[in-house]
Coordinates of C-alpha atoms in Angstrom, one line a residue:
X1 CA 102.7 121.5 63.9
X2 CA 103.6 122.5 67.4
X3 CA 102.2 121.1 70.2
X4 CA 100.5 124.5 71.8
X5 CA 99.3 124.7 68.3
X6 CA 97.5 121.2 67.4
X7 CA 93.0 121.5 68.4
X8 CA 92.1 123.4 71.0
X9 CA 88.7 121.2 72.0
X10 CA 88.1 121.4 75.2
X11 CA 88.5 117.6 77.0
X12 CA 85.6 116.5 78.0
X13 CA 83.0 118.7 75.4
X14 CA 83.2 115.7 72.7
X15 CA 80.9 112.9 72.1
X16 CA 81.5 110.1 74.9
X17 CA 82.7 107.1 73.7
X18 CA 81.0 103.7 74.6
X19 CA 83.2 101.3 76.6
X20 CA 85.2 98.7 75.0
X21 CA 86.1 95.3 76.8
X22 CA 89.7 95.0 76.1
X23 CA 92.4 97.8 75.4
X24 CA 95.8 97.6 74.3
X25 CA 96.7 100.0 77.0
X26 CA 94.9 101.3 80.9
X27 CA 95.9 104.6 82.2
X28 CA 94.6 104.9 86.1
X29 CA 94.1 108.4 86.3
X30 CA 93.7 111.8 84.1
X31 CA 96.2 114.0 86.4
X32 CA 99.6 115.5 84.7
X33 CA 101.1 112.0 84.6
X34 CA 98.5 110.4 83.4
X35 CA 97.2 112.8 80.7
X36 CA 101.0 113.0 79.3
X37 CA 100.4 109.2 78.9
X38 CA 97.2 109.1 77.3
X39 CA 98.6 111.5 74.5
X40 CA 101.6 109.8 73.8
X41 CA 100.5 106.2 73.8
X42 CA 97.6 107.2 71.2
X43 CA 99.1 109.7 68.9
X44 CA 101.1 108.3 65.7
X45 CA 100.2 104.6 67.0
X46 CA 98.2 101.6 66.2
X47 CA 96.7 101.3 70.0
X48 CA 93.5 101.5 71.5
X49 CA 93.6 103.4 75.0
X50 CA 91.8 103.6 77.8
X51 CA 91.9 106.6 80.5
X52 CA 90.0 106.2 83.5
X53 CA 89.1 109.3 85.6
X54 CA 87.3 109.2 88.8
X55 CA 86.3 113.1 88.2
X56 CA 84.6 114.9 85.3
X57 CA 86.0 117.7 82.5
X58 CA 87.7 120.8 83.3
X59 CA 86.1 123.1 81.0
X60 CA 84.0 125.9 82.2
X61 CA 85.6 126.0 85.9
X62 CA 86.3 129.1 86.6
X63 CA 88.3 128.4 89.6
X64 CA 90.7 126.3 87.2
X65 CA 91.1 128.2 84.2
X66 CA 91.6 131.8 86.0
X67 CA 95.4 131.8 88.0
X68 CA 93.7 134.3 90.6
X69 CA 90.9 132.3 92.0
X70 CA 92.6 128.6 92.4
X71 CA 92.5 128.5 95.9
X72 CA 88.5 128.2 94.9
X73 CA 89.5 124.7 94.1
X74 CA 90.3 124.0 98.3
X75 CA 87.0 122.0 99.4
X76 CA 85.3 122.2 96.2
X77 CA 83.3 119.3 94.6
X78 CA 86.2 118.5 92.2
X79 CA 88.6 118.2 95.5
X80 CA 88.8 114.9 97.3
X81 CA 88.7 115.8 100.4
X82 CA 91.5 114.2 102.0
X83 CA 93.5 115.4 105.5
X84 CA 96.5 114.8 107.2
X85 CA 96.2 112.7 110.5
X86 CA 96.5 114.6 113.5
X87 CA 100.2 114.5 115.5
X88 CA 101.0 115.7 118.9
X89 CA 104.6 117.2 117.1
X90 CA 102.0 119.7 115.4
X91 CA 99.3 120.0 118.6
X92 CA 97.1 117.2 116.7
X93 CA 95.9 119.4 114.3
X94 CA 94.0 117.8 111.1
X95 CA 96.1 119.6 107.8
X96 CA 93.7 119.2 104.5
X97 CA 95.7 118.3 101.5
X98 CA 93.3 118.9 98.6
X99 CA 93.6 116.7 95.4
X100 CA 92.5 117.0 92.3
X101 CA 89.0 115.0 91.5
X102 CA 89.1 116.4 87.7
X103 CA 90.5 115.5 84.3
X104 CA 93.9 117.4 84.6
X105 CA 94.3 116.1 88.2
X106 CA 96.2 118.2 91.0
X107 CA 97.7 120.1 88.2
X108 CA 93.9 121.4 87.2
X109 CA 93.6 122.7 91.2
X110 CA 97.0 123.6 92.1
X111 CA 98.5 127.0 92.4
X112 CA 100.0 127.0 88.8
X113 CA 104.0 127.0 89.7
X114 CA 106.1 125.3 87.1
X115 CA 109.4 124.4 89.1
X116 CA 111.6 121.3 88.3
X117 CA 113.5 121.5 91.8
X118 CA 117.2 121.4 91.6
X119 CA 119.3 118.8 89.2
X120 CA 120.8 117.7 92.3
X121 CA 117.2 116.2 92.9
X122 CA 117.1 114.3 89.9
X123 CA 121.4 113.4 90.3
X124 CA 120.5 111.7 93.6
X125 CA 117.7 109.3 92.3
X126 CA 120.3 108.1 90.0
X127 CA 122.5 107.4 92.9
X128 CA 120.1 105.5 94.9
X129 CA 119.8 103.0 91.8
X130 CA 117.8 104.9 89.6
X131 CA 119.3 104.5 86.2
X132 CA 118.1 106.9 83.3
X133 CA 117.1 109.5 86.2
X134 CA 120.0 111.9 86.5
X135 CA 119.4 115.5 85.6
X136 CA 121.4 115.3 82.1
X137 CA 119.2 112.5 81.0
X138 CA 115.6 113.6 82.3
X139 CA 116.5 117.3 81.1
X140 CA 115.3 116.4 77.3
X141 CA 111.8 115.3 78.9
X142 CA 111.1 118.7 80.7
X143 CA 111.8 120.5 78.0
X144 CA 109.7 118.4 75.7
X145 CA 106.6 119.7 78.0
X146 CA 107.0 123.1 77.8
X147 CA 106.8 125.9 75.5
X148 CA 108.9 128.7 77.2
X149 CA 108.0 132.3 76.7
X150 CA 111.5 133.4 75.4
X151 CA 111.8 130.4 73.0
X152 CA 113.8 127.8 73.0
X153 CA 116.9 127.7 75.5
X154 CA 119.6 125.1 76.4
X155 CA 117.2 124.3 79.7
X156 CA 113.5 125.8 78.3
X157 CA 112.1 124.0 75.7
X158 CA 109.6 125.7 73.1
X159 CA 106.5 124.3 71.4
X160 CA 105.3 121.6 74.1
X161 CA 101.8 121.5 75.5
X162 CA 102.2 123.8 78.3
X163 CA 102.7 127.5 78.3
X164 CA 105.2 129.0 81.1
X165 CA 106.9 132.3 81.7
X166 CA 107.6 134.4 84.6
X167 CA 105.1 136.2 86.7
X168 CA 104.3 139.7 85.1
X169 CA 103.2 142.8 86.4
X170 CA 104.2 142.0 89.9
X171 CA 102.4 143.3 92.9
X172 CA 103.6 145.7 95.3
X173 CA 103.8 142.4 98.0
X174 CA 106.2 139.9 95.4
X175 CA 108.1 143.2 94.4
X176 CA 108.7 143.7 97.9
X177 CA 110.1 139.8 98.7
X178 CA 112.3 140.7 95.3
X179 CA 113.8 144.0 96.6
X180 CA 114.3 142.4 100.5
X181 CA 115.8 139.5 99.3
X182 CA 118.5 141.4 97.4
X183 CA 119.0 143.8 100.2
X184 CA 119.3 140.6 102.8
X185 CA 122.5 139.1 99.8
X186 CA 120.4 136.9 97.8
X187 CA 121.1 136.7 94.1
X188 CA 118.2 138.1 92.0
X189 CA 117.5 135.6 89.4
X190 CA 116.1 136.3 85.4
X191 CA 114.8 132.4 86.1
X192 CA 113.8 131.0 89.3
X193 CA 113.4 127.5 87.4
X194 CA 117.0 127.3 86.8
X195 CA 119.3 124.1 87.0
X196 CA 120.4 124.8 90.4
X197 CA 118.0 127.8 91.6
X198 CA 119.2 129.9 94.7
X199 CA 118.4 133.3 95.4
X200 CA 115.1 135.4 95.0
X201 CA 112.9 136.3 91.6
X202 CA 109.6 136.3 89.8
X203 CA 108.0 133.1 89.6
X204 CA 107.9 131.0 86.7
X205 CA 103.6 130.0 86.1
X206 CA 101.8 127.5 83.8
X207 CA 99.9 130.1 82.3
X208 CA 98.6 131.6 78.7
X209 CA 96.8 134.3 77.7
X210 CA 96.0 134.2 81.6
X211 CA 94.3 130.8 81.6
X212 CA 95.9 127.9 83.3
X213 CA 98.0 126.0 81.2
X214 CA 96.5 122.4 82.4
X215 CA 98.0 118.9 81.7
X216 CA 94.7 118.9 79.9
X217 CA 96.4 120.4 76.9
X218 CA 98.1 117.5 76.6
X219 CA 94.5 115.7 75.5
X220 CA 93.1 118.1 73.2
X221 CA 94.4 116.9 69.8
X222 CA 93.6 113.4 70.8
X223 CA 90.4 113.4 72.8
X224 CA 88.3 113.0 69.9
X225 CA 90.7 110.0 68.4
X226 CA 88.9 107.0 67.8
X227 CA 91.6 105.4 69.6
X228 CA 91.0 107.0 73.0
X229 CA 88.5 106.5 75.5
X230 CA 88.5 108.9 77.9
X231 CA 86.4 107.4 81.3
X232 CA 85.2 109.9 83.5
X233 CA 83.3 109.7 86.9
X234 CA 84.5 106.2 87.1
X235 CA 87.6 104.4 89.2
X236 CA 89.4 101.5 89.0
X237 CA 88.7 99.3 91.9
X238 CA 90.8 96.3 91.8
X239 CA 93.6 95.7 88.8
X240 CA 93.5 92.1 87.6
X241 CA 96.0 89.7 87.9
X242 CA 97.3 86.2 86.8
X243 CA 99.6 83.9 86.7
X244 CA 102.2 87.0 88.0
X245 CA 100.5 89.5 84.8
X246 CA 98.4 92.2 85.3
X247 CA 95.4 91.2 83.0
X248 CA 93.2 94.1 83.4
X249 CA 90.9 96.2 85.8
X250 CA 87.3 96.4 87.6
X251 CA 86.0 99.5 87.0
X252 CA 83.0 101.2 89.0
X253 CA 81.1 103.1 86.8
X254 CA 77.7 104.2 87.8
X255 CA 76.3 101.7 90.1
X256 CA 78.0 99.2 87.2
X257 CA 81.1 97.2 87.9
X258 CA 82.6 96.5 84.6
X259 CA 86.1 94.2 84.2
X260 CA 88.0 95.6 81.1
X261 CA 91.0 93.2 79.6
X262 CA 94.4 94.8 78.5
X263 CA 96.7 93.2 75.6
X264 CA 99.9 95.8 76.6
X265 CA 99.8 97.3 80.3
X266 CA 98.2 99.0 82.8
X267 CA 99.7 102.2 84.2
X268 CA 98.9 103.5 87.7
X269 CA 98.6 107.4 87.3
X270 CA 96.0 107.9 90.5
X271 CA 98.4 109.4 92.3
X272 CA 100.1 109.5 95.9
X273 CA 97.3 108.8 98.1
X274 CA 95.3 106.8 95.4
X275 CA 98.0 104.7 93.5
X276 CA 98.8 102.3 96.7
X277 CA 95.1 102.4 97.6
X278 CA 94.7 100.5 94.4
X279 CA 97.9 98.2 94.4
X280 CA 96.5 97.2 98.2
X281 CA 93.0 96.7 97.0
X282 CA 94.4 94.3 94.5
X283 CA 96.8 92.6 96.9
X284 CA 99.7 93.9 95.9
X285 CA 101.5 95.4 99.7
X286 CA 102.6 94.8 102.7
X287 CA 101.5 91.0 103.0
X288 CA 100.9 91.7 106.8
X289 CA 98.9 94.9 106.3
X290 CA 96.8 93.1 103.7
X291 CA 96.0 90.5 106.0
X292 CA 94.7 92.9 108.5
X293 CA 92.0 94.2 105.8
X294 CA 91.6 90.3 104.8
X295 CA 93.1 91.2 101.5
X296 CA 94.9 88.1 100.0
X297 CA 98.3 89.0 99.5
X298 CA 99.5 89.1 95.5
X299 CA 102.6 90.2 95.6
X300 CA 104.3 91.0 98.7
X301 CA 105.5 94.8 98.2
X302 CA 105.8 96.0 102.2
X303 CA 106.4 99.9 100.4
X304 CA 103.8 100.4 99.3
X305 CA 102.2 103.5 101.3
X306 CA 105.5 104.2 103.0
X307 CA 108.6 106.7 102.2
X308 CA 105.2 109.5 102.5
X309 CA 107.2 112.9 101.8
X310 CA 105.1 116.5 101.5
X311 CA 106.8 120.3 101.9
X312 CA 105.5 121.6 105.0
X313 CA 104.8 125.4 105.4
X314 CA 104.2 127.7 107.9
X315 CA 100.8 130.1 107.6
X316 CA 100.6 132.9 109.8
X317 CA 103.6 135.8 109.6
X318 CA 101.0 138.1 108.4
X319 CA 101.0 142.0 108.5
X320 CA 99.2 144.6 108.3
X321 CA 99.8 146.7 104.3
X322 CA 100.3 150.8 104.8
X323 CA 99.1 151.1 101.6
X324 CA 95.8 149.3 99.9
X325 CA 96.7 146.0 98.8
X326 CA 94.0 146.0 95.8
X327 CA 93.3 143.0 94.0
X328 CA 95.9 140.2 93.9
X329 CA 97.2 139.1 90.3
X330 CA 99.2 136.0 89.0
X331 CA 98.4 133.3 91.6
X332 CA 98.3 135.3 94.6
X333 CA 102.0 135.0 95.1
X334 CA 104.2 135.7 91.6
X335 CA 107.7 135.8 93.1
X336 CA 109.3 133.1 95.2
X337 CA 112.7 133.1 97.3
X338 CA 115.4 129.6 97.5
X339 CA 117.6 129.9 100.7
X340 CA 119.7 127.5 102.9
X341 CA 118.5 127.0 106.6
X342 CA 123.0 126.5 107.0
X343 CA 125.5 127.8 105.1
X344 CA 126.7 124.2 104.3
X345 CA 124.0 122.9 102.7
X346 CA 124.2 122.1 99.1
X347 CA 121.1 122.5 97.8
X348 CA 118.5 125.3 99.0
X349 CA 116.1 123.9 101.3
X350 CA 113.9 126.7 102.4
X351 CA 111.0 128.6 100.4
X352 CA 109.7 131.8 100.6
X353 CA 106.1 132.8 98.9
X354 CA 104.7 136.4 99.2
X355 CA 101.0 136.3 99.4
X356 CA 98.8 139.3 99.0
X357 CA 95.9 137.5 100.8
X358 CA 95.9 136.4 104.6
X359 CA 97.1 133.0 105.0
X360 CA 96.8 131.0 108.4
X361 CA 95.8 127.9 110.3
X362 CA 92.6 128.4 111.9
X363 CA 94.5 127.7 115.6
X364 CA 96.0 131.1 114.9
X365 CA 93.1 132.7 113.2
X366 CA 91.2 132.1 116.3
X367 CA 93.9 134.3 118.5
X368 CA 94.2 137.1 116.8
X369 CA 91.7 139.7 115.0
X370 CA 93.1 140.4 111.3
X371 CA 91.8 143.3 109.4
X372 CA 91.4 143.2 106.0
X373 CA 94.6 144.9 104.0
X374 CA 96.6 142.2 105.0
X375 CA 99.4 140.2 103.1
X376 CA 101.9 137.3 104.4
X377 CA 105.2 135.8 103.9
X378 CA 105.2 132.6 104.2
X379 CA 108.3 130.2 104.9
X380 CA 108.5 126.6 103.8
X381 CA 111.0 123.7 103.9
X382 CA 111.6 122.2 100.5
X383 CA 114.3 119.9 101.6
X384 CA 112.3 117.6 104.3
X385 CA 113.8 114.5 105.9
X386 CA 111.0 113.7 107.8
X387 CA 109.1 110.4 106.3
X388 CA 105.4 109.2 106.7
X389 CA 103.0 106.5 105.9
X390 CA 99.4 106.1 104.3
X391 CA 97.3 103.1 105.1
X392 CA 93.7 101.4 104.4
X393 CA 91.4 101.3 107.2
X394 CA 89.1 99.1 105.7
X395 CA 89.1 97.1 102.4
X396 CA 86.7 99.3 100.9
X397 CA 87.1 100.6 97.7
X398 CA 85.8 104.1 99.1
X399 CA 86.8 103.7 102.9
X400 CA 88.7 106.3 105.0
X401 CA 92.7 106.7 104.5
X402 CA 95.1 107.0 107.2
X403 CA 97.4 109.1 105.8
X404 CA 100.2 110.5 108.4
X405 CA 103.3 112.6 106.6
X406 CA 104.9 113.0 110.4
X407 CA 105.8 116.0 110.1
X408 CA 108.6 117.2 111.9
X409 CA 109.5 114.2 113.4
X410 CA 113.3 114.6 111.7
X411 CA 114.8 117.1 114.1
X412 CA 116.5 118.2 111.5
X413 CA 113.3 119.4 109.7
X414 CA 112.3 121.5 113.3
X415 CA 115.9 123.0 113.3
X416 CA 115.6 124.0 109.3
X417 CA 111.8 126.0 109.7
X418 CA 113.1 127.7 113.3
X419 CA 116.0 129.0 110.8
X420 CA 112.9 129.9 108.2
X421 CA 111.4 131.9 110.7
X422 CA 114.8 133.8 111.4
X423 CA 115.6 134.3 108.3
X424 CA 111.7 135.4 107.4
X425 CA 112.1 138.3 110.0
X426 CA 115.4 139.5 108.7
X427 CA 113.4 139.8 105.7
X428 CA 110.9 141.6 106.9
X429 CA 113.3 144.0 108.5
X430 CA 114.9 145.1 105.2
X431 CA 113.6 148.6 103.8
X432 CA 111.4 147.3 100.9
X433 CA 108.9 145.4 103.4
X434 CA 109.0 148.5 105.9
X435 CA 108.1 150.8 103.4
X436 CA 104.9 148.7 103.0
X437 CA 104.5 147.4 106.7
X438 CA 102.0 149.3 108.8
X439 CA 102.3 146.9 111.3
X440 CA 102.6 142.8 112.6
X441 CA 99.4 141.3 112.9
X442 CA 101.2 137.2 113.9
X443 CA 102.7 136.4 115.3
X444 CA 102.8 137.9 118.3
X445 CA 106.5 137.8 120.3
X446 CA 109.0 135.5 119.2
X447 CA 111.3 136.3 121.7
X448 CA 112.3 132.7 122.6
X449 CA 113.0 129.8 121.0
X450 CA 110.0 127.9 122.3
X451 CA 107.8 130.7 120.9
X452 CA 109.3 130.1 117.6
X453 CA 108.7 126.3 118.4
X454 CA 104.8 127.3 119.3
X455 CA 104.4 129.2 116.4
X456 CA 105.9 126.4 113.8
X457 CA 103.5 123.5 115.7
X458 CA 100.3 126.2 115.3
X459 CA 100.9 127.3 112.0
X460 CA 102.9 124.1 110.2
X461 CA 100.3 122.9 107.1
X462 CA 101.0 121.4 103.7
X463 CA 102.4 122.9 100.8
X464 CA 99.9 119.7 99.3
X465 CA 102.9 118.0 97.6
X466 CA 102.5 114.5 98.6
X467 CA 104.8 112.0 97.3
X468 CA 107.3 109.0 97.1
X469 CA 104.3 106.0 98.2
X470 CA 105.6 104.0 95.9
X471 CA 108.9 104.5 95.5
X472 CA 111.3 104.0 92.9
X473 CA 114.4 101.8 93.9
X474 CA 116.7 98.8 94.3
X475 CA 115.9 98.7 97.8
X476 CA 113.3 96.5 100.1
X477 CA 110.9 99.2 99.9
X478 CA 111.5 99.7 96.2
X479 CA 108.0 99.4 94.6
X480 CA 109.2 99.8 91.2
X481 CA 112.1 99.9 88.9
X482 CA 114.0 102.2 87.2
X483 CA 111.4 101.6 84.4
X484 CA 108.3 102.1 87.1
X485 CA 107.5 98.6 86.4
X486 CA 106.0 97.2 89.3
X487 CA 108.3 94.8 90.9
X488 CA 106.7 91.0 90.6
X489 CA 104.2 91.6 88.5
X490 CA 104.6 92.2 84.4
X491 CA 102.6 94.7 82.6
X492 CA 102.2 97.1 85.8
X493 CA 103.9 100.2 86.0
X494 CA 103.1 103.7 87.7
X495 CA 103.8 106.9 86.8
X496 CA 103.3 109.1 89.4
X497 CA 104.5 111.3 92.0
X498 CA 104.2 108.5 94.2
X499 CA 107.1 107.0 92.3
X500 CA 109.6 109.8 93.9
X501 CA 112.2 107.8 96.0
X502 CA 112.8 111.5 97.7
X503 CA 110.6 114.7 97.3
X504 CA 112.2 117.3 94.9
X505 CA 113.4 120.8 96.4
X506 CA 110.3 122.7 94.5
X507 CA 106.6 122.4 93.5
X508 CA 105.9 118.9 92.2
X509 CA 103.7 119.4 89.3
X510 CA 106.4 119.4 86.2
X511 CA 108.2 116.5 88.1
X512 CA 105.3 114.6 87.7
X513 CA 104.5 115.3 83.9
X514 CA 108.1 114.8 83.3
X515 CA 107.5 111.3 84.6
X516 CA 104.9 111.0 82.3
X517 CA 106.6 111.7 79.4
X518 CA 109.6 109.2 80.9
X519 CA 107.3 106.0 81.2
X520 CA 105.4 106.9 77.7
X521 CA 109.6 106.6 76.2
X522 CA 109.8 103.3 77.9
X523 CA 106.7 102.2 76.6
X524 CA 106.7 103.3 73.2
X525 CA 111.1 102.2 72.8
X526 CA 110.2 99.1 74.2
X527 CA 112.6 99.3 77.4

């Protein structure tokens, strides 16, 4: 039986199981990791596991399950809240970065864009020391996730847990990016999610039948298994350890702390912002960080929380539609455009997204009156160099986050999105986006380079890809292994996006299953 074929209960809508004192296996976190774990560590085994999720189910949101209406999930109660600290490089604005309090994760909330990157993403983690990471070798894993539309494919695979295809029916706005791209000399590609993408197409969505195709899918044939447990509304609070083993978590659930043993492993699947929260509340960091929060230091790890990488983008080139714009389809984008900020770059490090809804920072809302038939295009940089930091501000289990990305503060990264907005405006000038233009609503003049600057600083936000907190690598900031074990400490590992020695050149969401599925093939082969 094929994956996308096996029960379709929804997660969550089963009887809830009572909690057990000891597991073979924990799995911190229900997000696309840590679902992909969950399902491959119970089915066709012998072991009892335990998924802990600080949210609730996913079934009967409509703002998840319907592509059209995920930006619904910005500031609802299944988003955590979090923000970007203010920085003087983008006028000390505060930039939300919404993740996903819900079984599925970020991949429940997100806007539904399956994209690996480029294989040179995956070729350079094998440089750095990464072994078992290079494009060839993690290829097999991607394509066990998905079940491709057209069947299977030398790069698509067929029969995994979650649906994708390309964007149908475009609107009049994608078609538009599509048509001025090709005018401009980009290459119009059949697959946007190609090895080495570059050029201008329909997107390629997580979707079936119209419905988000969630890392939930992964847990519906097992959720009922007598072998899973899934824990939601609960969180791990400190992992256990002795005599250099993880031994097990505390776990707040309710107003009940309850300490659950593990015979196997723990696996950290809380993600970027949450992962090294836990690994600090349990002493495992920067031993002179820790002692600031009077933390006892476990393991000295001084990574953890650095190496903080997210794609900036910039809101706000937004014009007025001749025409009506009607109601948006897909997710509000449905085509996407890979360029190079310089001609000698060899991987595309610039994004375009078409959006058929307004789309700025409230600085710039604030200057200018938009109407209502108004669409945007929307330049990002998916090839940052700029590196930030997260730390605890208390040792609370629930205290506030300093979480700082620095954006911009690589001048290389300034130079790359002052070439976005270029490029953006040649874009705009090319007869398929005139034809729809009635006219500029912002910015107004860019006539000067420090008016582009102005612009980028105003309108600079998050693309909400936050990675790399606990990077893989040889190095001293190496947090875990080519295996995610956690260095210094046995049976620890995370699987995560926070594991990313270096953000890849595309959405993050099938990056991060895929590194589910690698660290449940370590587990289960016994390396």
């Amino acid at each position: 039986m094929n994956d996308n074929q096996s029960n379709k209960a929804a997660p969550g809508a089963g009887k809830a199981k009572s909690l057990s004192d000891r597991y073979d296996y924990i799995v911190v976190g229900a997000g696309s990791a840590g679902c992909v774990i969950a399902r491959r560590l119970t089915e066709g085994t012998d072991f009892s596991v335990l998924l802990v999720e600080p949210g609730g189910s996913d079934a009967g949101i409509e703002s998840i399950a319907n592509p059209g209406q995920w930006v619904m999930n910005i500031g609802a109660p299944h988003d955590y809240l979090y923000s970007y600290e203010p920085s003087e490089l983008i006028h000390n604005r505060i930039i939300p970065v919404p993740r996903g309090k819900v079984l599925g994760g970020s991949g429940s909330i997100n806007a539904i864009t399956w994209t690996r990157g480029n294989k040179a993403d995956y070729d350079g983690w094998a440089a750095a020391g990464n072994k078992g990471w290079d494009y060839e070798s993690v290829l097999p894993l991607f394509k066990k996730i998905e079940d491709w539309e057209g069947g299977e494919t030398d790069f698509h695979g067929a029969g995994g847990p979650i649906a994708i295809g390309n964007a149908k029916d475009l609107h009049f706005v994608p078609a538009a990016l599509v048509e001025a791209g090709r005018t401009f000399g980009m290459p119009v590609l059949a697959d946007t999610n190609g090895p080495a993408p570059e050029g201008v197409g329909a997107m390629v969505l997580n979707v079936r039948d119209g419905v988000r195709s969630s890392p939930t899918e992964y847990l519906k044939p097992v959720y009922d298994s007598d072998r899973l447990t899934v824990l939601t509304y609960s969180k791990v609070v400190r992992l256990n350890v002795k005599n250099g083993r993880c031994i097990g978590a505390d776990i707040l659930s309710g107003d009940k702390v309850h300490t659950v043993a593990v015979n196997e492993e723990v696996v950290l699947s809380a993600g970027s912002l949450d992962t090294p929260r836990i690994l600090m509340l349990s002493g495992i960091g920067d031993s002179e960080e820790l002692r600031k929060l009077d933390i006892e230091t476990i393991v000295h790890l001084p990574g953890v929380g650095k190496n903080l990488q997210d794609h900036p983008l910039i809101a706000g080139l937004c014009f007025e539609a001749s025409r009506p714009i009607g109601i948006p389809n897909n997710n509000l984008a449905g085509s996407v455009a890979l360029w190079k900020s310089k001609k000698d770059l060899k991987v595309p490090d610039l994004m375009y997204l078409p959006l058929q809804v307004p789309y700025l920072t409230h600085e710039i809302a604030r200057e200018y009156e938009v109407p209502e038939n108004v669409f945007c295009l929307v330049p990002g940089l998916v090839g940052p160099k700029s590196r930030g930091y997260l730390k605890m501000r208390t040792n609370r289990h629930d205290g506030p986050l300093e979480i700082q990305p620095n954006f911009i503060s690589a001048p290389e990264d300034l130079e790359a999105l002052v070439s976005a907005v270029h490029i953006a405006m040649e874009l705009i000038n090319q007869p398929a986006y005139q034809a729809i233009i009635k006219r500029r609503i912002v910015p107004g003049k860019l006539d000067s380079r420090a008016a582009i600057e102005t612009f980028i600083r105003d309108g600079l936000t998050s693309y909400f890809h936050p990675v790399g907190t606990c990077a893989m690598g040889p190095g001293a900031d190496g947090v875990v292994d080519s295996d995610l074990r956690v260095y210094g400490i046995e049976g620890l590992r995370i699987a995560d996006a926070s594991v990313m020695p270096s953000i890849t050149s595309a959405n993050t969401n099938a990056a991060t299953m895929m590194i589910g599925e690698f660290v449940s093939r370590s587990i289960l082969t016994g390396k």
